[in-house]
Short mmCIF file of C-alpha atoms and ligand atoms in Angstrom, two decimals:
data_model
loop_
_atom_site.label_atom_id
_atom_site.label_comp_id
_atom_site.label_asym_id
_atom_site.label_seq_id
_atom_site.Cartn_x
_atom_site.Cartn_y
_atom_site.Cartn_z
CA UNK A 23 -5.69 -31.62 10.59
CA UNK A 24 -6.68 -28.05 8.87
CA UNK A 25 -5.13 -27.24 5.71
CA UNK A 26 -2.91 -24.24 6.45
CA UNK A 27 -0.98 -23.00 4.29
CA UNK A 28 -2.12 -23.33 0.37
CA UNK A 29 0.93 -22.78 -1.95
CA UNK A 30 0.85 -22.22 -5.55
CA UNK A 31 3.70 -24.47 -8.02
CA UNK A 32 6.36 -22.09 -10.33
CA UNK A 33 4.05 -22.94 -13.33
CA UNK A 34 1.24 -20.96 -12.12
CA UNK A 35 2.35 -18.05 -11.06
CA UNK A 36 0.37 -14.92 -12.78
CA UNK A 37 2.65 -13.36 -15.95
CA UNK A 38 -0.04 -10.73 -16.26
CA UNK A 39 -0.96 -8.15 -13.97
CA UNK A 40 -4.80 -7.17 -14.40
CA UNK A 41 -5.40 -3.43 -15.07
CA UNK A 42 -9.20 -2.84 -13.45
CA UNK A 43 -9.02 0.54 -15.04
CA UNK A 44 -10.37 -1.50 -18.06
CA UNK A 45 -13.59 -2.77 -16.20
CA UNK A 46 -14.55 0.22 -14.19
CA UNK A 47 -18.38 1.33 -15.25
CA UNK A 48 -17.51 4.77 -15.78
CA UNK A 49 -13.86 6.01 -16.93
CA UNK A 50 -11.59 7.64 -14.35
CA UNK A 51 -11.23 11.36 -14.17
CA UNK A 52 -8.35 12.42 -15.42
CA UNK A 53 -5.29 14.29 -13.61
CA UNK A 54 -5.42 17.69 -13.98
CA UNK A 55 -2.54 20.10 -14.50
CA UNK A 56 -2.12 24.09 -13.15
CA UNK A 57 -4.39 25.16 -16.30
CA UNK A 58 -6.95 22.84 -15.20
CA UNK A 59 -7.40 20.69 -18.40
CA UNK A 60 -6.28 17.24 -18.35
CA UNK A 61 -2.31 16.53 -18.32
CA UNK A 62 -0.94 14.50 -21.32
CA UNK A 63 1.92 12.00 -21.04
CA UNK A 64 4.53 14.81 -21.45
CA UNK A 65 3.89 16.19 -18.13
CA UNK A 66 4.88 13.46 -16.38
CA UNK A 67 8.23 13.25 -18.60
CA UNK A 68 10.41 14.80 -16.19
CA UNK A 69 9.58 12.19 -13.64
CA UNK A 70 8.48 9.07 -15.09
CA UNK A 71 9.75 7.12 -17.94
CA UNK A 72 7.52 6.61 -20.79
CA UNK A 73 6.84 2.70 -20.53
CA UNK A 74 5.07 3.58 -16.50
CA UNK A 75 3.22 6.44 -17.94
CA UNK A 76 1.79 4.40 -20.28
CA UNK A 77 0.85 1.99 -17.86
CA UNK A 78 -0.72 4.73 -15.85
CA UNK A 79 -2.84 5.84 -18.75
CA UNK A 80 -3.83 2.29 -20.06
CA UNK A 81 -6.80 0.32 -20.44
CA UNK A 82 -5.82 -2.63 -21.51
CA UNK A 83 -7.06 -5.26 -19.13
CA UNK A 84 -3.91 -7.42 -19.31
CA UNK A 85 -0.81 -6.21 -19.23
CA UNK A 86 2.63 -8.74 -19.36
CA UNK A 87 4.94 -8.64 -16.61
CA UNK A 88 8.55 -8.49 -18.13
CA UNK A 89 10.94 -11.62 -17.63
CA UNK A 90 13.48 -9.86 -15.89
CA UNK A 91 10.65 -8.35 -13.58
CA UNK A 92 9.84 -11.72 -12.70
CA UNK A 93 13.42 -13.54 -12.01
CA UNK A 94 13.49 -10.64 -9.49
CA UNK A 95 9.85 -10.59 -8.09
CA UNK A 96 9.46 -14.54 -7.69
CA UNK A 97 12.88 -14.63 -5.08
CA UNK A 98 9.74 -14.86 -2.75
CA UNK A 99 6.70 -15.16 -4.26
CA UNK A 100 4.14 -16.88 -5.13
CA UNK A 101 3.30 -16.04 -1.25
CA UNK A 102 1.42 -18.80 0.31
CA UNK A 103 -2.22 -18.19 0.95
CA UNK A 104 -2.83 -19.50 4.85
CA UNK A 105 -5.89 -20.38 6.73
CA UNK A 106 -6.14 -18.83 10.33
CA UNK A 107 -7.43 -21.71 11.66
CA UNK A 108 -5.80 -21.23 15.26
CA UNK A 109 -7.31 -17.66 15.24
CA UNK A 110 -10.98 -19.05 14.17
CA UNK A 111 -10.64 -21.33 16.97
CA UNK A 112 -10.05 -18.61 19.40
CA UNK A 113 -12.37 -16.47 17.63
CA UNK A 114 -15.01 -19.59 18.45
CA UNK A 115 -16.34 -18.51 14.69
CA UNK A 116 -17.74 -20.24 12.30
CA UNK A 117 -16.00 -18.07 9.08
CA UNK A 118 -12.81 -19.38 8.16
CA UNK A 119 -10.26 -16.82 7.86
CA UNK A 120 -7.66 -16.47 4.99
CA UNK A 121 -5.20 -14.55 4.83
CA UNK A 122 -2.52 -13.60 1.95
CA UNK A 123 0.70 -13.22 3.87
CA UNK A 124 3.23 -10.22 1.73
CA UNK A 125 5.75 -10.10 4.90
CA UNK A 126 7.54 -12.62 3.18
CA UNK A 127 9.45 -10.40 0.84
CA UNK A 128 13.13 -9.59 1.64
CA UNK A 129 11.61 -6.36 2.60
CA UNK A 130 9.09 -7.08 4.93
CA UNK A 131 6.17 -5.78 2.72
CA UNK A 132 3.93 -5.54 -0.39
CA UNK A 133 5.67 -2.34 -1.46
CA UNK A 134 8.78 -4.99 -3.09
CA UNK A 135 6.04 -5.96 -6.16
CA UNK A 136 5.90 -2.36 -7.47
CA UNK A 137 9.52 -1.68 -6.26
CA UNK A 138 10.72 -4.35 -8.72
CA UNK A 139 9.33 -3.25 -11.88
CA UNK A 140 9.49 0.34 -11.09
CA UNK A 141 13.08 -0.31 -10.91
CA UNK A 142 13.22 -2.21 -14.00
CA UNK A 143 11.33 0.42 -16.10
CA UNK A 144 13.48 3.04 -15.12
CA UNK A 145 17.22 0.75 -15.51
CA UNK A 146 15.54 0.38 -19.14
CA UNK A 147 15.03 4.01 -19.69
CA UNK A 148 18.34 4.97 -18.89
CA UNK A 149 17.90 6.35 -15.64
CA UNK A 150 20.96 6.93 -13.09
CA UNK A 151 19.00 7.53 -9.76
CA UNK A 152 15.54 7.04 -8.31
CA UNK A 153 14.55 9.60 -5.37
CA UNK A 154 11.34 8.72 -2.89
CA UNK A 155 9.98 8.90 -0.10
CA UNK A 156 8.49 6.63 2.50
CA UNK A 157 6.51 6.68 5.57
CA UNK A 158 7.39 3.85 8.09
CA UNK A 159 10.33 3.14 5.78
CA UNK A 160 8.76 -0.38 4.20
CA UNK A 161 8.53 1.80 1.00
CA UNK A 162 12.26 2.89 1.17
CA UNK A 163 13.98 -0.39 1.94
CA UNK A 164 12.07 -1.94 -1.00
CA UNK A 165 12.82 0.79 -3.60
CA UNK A 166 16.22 0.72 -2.00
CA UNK A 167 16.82 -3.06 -3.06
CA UNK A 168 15.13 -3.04 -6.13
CA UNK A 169 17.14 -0.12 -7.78
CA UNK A 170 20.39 -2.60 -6.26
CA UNK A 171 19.35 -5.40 -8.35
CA UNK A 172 18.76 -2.85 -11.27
CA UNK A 173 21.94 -0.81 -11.15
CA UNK A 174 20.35 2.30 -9.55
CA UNK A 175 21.10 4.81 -7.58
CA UNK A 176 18.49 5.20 -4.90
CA UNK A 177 17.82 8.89 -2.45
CA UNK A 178 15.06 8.22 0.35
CA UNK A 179 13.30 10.73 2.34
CA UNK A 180 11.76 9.79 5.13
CA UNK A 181 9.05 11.01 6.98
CA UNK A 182 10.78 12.41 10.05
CA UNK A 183 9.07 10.68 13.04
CA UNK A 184 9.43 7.02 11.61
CA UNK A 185 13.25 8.36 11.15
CA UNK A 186 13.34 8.93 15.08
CA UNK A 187 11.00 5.35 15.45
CA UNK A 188 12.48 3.30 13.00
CA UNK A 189 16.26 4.35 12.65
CA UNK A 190 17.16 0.46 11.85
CA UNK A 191 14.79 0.81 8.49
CA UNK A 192 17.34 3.28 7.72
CA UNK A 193 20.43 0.79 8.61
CA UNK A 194 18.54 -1.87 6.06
CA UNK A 195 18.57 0.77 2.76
CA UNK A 196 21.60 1.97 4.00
CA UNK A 197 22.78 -2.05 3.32
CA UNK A 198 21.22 -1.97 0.02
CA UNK A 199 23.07 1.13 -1.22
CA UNK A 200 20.94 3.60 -0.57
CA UNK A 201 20.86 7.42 1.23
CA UNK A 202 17.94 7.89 3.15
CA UNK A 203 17.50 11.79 4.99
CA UNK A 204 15.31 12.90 7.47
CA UNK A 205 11.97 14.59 6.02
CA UNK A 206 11.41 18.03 6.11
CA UNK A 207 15.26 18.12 4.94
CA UNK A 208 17.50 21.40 3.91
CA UNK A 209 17.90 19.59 0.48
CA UNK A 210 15.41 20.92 -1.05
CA UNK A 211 13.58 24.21 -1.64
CA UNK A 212 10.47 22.25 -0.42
CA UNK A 213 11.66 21.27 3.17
CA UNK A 214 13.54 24.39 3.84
CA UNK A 215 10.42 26.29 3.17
CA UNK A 216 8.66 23.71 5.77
CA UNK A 217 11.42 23.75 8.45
CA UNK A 218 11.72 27.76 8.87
CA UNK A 219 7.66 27.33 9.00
CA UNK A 220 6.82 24.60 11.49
CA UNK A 221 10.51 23.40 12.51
CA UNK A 222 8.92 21.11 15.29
CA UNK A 223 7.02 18.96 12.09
CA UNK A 224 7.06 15.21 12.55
CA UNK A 225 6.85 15.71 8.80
CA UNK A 226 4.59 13.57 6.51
CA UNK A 227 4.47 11.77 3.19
CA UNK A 228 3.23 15.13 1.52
CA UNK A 229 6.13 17.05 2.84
CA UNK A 230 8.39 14.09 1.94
CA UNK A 231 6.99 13.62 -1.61
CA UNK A 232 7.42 17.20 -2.28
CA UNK A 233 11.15 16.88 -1.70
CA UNK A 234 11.94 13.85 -3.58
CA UNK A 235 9.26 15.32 -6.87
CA UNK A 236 11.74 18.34 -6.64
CA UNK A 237 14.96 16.51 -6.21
CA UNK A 238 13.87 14.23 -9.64
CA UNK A 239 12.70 17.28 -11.57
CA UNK A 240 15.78 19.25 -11.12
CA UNK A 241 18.47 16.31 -11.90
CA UNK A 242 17.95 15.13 -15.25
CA UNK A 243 19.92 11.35 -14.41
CA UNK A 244 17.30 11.03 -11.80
CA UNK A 245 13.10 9.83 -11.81
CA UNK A 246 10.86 9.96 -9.25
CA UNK A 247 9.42 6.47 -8.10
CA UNK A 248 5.88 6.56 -5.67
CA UNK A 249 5.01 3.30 -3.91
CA UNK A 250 1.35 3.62 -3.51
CA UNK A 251 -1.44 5.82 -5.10
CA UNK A 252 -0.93 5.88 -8.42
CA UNK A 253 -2.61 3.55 -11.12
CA UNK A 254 0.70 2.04 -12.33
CA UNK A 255 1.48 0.59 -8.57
CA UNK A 256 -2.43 -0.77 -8.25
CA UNK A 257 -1.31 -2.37 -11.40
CA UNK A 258 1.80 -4.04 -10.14
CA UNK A 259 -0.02 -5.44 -7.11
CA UNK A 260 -2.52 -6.99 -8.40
CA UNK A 261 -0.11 -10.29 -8.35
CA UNK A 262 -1.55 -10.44 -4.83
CA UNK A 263 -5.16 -11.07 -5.36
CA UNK A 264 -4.33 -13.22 -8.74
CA UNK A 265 -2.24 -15.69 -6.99
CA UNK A 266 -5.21 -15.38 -4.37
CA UNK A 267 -7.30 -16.28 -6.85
CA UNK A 268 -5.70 -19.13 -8.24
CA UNK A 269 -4.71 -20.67 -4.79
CA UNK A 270 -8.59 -20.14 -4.17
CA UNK A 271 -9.88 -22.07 -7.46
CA UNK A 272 -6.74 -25.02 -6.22
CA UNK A 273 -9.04 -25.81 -2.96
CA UNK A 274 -12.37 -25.05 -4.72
CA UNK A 275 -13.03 -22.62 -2.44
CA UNK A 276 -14.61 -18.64 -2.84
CA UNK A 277 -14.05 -15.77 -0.70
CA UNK A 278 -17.31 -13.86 0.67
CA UNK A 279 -15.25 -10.96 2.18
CA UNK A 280 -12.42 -9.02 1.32
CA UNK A 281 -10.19 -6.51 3.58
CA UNK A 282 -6.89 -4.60 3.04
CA UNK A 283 -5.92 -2.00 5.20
CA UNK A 284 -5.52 1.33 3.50
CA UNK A 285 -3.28 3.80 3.15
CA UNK A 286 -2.50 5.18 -0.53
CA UNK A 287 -4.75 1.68 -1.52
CA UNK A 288 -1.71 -0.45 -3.06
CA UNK A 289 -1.84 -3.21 -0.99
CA UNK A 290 -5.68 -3.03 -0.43
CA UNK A 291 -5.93 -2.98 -4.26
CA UNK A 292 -3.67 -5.56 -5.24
CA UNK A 293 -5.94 -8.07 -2.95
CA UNK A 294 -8.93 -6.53 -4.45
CA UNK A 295 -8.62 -5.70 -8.04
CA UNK A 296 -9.00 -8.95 -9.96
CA UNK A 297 -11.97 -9.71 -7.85
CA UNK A 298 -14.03 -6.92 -9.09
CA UNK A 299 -15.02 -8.38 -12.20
CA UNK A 300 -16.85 -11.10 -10.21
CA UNK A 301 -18.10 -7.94 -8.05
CA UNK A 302 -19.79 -6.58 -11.32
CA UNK A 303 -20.60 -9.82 -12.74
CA UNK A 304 -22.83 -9.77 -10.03
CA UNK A 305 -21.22 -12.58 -6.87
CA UNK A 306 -21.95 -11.58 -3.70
CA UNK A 307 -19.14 -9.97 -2.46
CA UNK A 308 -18.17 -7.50 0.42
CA UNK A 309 -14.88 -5.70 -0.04
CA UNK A 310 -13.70 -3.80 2.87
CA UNK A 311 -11.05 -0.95 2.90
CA UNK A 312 -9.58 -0.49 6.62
CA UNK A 313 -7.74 2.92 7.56
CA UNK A 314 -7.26 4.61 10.76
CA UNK A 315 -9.26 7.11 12.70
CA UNK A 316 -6.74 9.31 12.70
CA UNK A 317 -6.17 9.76 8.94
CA UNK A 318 -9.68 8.64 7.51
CA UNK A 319 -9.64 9.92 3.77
CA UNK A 320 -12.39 7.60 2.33
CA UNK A 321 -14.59 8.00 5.50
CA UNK A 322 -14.66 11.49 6.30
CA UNK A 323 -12.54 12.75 3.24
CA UNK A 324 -14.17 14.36 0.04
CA UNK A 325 -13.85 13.46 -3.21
CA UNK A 326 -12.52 16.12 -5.39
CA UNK A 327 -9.30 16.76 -7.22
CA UNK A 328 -6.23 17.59 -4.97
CA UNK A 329 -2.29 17.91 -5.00
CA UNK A 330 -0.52 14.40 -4.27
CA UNK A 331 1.98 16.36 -2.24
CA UNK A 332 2.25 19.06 0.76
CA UNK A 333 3.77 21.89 -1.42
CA UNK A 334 1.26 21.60 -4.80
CA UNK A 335 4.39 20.35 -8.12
CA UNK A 336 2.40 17.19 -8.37
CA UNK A 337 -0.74 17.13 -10.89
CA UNK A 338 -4.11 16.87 -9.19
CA UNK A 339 -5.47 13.92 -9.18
CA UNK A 340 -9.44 12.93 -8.29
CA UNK A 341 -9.44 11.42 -4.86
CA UNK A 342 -11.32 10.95 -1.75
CA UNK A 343 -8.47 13.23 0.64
CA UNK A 344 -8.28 15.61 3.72
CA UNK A 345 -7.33 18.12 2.10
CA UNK A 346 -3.22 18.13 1.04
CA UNK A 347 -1.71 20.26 3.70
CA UNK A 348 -3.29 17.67 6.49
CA UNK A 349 -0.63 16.39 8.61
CA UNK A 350 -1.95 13.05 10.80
CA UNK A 351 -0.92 13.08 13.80
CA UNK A 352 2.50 10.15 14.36
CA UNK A 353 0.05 7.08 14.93
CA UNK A 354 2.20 3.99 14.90
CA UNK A 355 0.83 3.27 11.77
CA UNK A 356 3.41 5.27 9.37
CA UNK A 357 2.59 3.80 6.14
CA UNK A 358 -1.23 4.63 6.34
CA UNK A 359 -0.28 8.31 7.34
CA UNK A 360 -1.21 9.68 3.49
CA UNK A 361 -4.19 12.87 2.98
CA UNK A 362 -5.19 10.70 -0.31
CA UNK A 363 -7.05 7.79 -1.42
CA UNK A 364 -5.44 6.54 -4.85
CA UNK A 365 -8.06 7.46 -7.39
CA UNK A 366 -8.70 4.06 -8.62
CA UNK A 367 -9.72 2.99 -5.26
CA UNK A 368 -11.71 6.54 -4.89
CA UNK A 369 -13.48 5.81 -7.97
CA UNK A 370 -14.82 2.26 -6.90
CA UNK A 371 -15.47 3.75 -3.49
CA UNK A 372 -17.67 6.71 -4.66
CA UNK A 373 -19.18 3.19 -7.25
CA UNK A 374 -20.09 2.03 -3.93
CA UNK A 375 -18.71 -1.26 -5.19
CA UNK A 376 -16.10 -1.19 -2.25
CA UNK A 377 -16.63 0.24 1.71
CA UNK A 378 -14.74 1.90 4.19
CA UNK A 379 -14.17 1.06 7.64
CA UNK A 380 -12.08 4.20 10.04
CA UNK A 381 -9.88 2.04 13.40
CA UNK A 382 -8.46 3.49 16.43
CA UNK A 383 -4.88 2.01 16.72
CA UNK A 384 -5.64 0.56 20.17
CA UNK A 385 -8.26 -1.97 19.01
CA UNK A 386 -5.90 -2.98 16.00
CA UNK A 387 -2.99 -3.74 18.24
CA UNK A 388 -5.27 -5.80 20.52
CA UNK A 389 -6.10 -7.22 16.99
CA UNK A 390 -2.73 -7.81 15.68
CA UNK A 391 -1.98 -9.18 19.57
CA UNK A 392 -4.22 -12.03 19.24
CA UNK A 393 -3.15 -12.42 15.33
CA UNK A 394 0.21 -13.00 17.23
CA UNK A 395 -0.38 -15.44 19.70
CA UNK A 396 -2.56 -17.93 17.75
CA UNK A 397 -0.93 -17.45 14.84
CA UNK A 398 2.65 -16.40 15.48
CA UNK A 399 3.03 -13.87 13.08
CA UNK A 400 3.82 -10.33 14.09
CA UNK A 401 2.07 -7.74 11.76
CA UNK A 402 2.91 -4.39 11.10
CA UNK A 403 1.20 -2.01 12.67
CA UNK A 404 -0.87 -1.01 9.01
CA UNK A 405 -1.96 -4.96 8.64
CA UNK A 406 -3.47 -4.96 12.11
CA UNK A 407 -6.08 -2.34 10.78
CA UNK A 408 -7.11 -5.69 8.52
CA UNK A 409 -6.77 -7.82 11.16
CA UNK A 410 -9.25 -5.97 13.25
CA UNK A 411 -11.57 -5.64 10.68
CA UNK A 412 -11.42 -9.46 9.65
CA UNK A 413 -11.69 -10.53 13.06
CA UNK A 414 -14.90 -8.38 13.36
CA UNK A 415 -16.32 -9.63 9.99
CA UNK A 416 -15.95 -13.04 11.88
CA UNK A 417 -17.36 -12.27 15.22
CA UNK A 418 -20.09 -10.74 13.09
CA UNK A 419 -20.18 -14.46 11.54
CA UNK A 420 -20.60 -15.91 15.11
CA UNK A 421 -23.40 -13.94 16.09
CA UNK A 422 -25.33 -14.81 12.99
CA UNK A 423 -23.81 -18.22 12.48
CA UNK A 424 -22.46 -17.70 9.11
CA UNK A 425 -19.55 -19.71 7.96
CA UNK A 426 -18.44 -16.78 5.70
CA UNK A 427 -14.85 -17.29 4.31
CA UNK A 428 -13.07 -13.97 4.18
CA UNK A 429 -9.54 -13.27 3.10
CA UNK A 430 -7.32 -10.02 4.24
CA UNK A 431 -4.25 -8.61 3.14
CA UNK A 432 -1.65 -9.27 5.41
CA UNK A 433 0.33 -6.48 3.99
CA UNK A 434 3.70 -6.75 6.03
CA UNK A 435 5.44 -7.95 9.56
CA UNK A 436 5.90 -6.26 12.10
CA UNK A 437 10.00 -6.78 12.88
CA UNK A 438 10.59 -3.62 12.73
CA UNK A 439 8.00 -1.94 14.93
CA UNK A 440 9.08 -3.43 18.51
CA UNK A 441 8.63 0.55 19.98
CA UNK A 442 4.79 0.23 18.97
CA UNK A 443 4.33 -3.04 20.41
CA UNK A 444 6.44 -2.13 23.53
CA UNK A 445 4.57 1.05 24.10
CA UNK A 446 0.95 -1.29 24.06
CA UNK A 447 2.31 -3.88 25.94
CA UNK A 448 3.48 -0.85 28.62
CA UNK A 449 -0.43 0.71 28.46
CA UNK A 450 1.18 3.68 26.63
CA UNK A 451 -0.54 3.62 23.18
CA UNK A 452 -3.08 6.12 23.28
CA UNK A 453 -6.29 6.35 20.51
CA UNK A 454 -6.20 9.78 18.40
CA UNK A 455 -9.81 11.37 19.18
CA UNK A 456 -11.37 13.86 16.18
CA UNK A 457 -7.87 13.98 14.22
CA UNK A 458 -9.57 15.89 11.60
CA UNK A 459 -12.15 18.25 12.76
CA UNK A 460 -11.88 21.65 10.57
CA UNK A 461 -11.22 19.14 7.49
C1 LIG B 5 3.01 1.07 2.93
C2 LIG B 5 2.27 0.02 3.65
C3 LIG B 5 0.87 0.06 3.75
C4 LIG B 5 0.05 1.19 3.21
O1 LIG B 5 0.20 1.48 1.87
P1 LIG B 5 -0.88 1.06 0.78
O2 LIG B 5 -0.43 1.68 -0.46
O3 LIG B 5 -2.21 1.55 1.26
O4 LIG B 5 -0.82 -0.42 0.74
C5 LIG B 5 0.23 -0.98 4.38
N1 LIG B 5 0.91 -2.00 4.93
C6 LIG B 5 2.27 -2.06 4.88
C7 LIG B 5 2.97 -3.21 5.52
C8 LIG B 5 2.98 -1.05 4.23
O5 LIG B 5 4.30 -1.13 4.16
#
C-alpha cells in the first residue's frame, strides 16, 4: 500500500516563520502615501499595532512565532501532508500528487494561521476590537475565533453576495462572538456613499475593506486586521510550506511543482515562500499561481502602485491589480474575488521566478469533482483553481511520461459551499467570458 498521509511529530513543528522579503534579488517597493513618498511606520498607527508593522517592514529572514501564538495555532496543525494516490490512479499519471491539506483548521481554511497571531498582536497592544472584512466568509469566521481566544471584540463585513450565499458562515462567527453586516453597509461613510451609487452592488472586498479601514480609524479601542495581501500575513503562512518542507525531507522526497490558488496570495505564498531560496539557489522548480478568469490580476493586471481598497484611505501599495474600483463579477469563488496581487507575490511574479495560470470556474469544479470522488475531500471552491491546475501539471506528466512530484495548496473545504456544488451538479454554473475588458 501507498503512503498517504505523511504527518509531522509535536517536536518538529516550525517555531519560525520565514520572511522571503529577506531573499528577494531586488528590495520591494515601498507603500506609498497621498504625497507620494514612501509611508513610515506611523501611518499605519491608527490601524495596526506596532509589533505587525514591524513585521511588515522587516527583513529579517527568521522571525519567532510567540508561545502563546503557538498553544493556539497547533489545536490543528502540523496539517498532514497527503499523497493523492487515488487521484493519480484515475489521472493514469505517472507524477505523484501531494497535496498540503489547511481545511483542517476549526475554520475550514488557511486564513486561521494569520488569524491567530494577528489576534495575539493586537490582545498585546491593548486593543478592544478588531474590524474586517471577508469575502466567502473563511476570513471572518477565522478572525472571529481568534480574537475569542484573545479576548477581542471582533466586527465583520462581508462582501454582500457571499452574505446572500453563505448566510451559515455568518451563523459560525456569530457562535464565536462576533457581528458580521452585510457589505456595502449604512455604517460607514464608505458604504453609504456606495449604496446611494450602485444600490444593486453584490459588493466586493474593496468596498468591504473600505468600511472596516474606516470603522478602525475612527474608534480608537479598535485595529484593523486584513487576512491576505499584506507582507505580515505571507509571513504568518509560511508555516504551510515549512511543515511541507520538513514532511518532504521525512520521506526523502523533493517537489518539482508548486501550485496555490490565488487570491490576495496568502495561501499561495505560505506553500511557496520557503521554497524560493532553493528557487534562487538554482533547483529546478516550477511554481504556479492559479486565479480565475474572471478576476485575473497577475495575468492580465498591471503592475503599478494602487489603493488596497474601493474608496482610496488605504496606502498604495506596488501590485500586479485591475485597477481598484474593479468589481468581479459573484463567481463562486468569493475569496479569490480581490483587484490586487499582494506585492510580495507581485514582486516575484514580475522576477519571473513564479507564473500565473487564469481558470474558468467550470473546469475547476469538474476539477474539485474528481478531487472529490477519488479522494473524498470536498474543496472550496478557491482550492479547486489548484486542483485544476495540478491535475493538468499531471496530465501534462502523462503525455510526456514524467514522474514529476508536485504539491498544491489545498487551501480550505468546501462544507460550506453546497449552493456552488448544487448549481454544477444542476448544469447551472456558467464560465464568466472577458470579465475585464476596458481594464
Ligand atoms: C481566502 C481564501 C483563499 C484566497 O486568499 P489568498 O490570500 O489568496 O490565500 C483561498 N482559499 C481559501 C480556502 C480561502 O479561504
Amino acid at each position: 500500500m501507498e503512503t498517504t498521509r505523511i504527518f509531522l511529530d509535536q517536536d518538529e513543528i516550525p517555531r519560525r516563520w520565514y520572511n522571503v522579503a529577506a531573499d528577494l534579488p531586488e528590495p520591494l517597493d515601498p507603500p506609498l502615501g497621498p504625497d507620494d513618498k514612501p509611508i513610515g511606520p506611523d501611518a499605519l498607527a491608527a490601524i495596526f499595532p506596532a509589533s505587525l508593522i514591524e513585521q511588515e517592514m522587516s527583513t529579517d529572514r527568521w522571525i519567532d512565532i510567540p508561545e502563546p501564538v503557538l498553544e493556539k495555532m497547533y489545536l490543528w496543525r502540523p496539517s498532514a501532508l497527503g499523497r493523492a494516490v487515488h487521484l493519480e490512479r484515475a489521472l493514469g499519471t505517472p507524477a505523484r500528487i501531494y497535496f498540503k491539506y489547511e481545511g483542517v483548521s476549526p475554520t475550514g481554511s488557511h486564513k486561521s494561521n494569520t488569524a491567530t497571531a494577528q489576534a495575539y498582536y493586537n490582545a498585546q497592544a491593548g486593543l478592544k476590537r478588531l474590524t474586517t472584512e471577508t469575502g466567502a466568509g473563511q476570513w471572518g469566521s477565522a478572525l472571529a475565533l481568534a480574537c475569542h481566544q484573545f479576548g477581542l471584540e471582533c466586527t465583520v463585513y462581508m462582501v454582500r453576495c457571499s452574505y446572500q450565499q453563505k448566510p451559515f458562515r455568518k451563523v459560525m462567527m456569530q457562535i464565536w462572538g462576533a457581528e458580521c453586516i452585510s457589505s456595502p453597509s449604512d455604517r460607514t461613510n464608505s458604504g453609504r456613499k456606495i449604496l446611494a451609487e450602485q444600490p444593486d452592488t453584490s459588493g466586493s472586498l474593496g468596498i468591504a475593506i473600505s468600511e472596516a479601514v474606516e470603522d478602525a480609524a475612527t474608534h480608537d479601542d479598535a485595529n484593523y486586521s486584513l487576512g491576505s495581501v499584506l507582507n505580515h500575513v505571507m509571513l504568518h503562512q509560511t508555516v504551510i510550506g515549512l511543515e511541507a518542507k520538513a514532511a518532504f525531507a521525512k520521506i526523502g522526497v523533493q517537489p518539482d511543482v508548486l501550485i496555490g490558488c490565488a487570491g490576495g496570495g496568502s495561501n499561495f505564498a505560505g506553500l511557496v515562500f520557503p521554497f524560493i531560496p532553493d528557487k534562487l539557489a538554482g533547483r529546478d522548480l516550477r511554481i504556479i499561481a492559479v486565479e480565475p478568469w474572471a478576476c485575473p490580476s497577475l495575468t492580465q493586471g498591471r503592475y503599478e502602485y494602487d489603493f488596497g481598497d474601493v474608496v482610496g484611505l488605504t496606502p498604495r501599495l506596488k501590485m500586479y491589480t485591475l485597477g481598484h474600483a474593479f468589481i468581479p463579477p459573484a463567481i463562486h469563488a468569493g475569496g479569490l474575488r480581490y483587484h490586487g496581487m499582494a506585492p510580495l507575490v507581485s514582486k516575484l511574479a514580475n522576477l519571473g521566478l513564479i507564473e500565473a495560470q487564469a481558470k474558468h470556474q467550470v473546469g475547476c469544479f469538474e476539477a474539485a469533482m474528481q478531487f472529490a470522488k477519488t479522494e473524498g475531500i470536498i474543496a472550496a471552491p478557491e482550492s479547486s483553481h489548484a486542483i485544476r491546475a495540478a491535475i493538468d501539471v499531471a496530465l501534462e506528466c502523462k503525455a510526456t511520461g514524467e514522474p514529476k512530484n508536485i504539491l498544491f495548496n489545498l487551501s480550505g473545504h468546501g462544507h460550506f459551499d453546497m449552493t456552488a456544488y448544487q448549481a454544477y451538479l444542476a448544469g447551472e454554473l456558467k464560465d464568466i467570458e472577458n470579465a475585464v475588458i476596458g481594464v
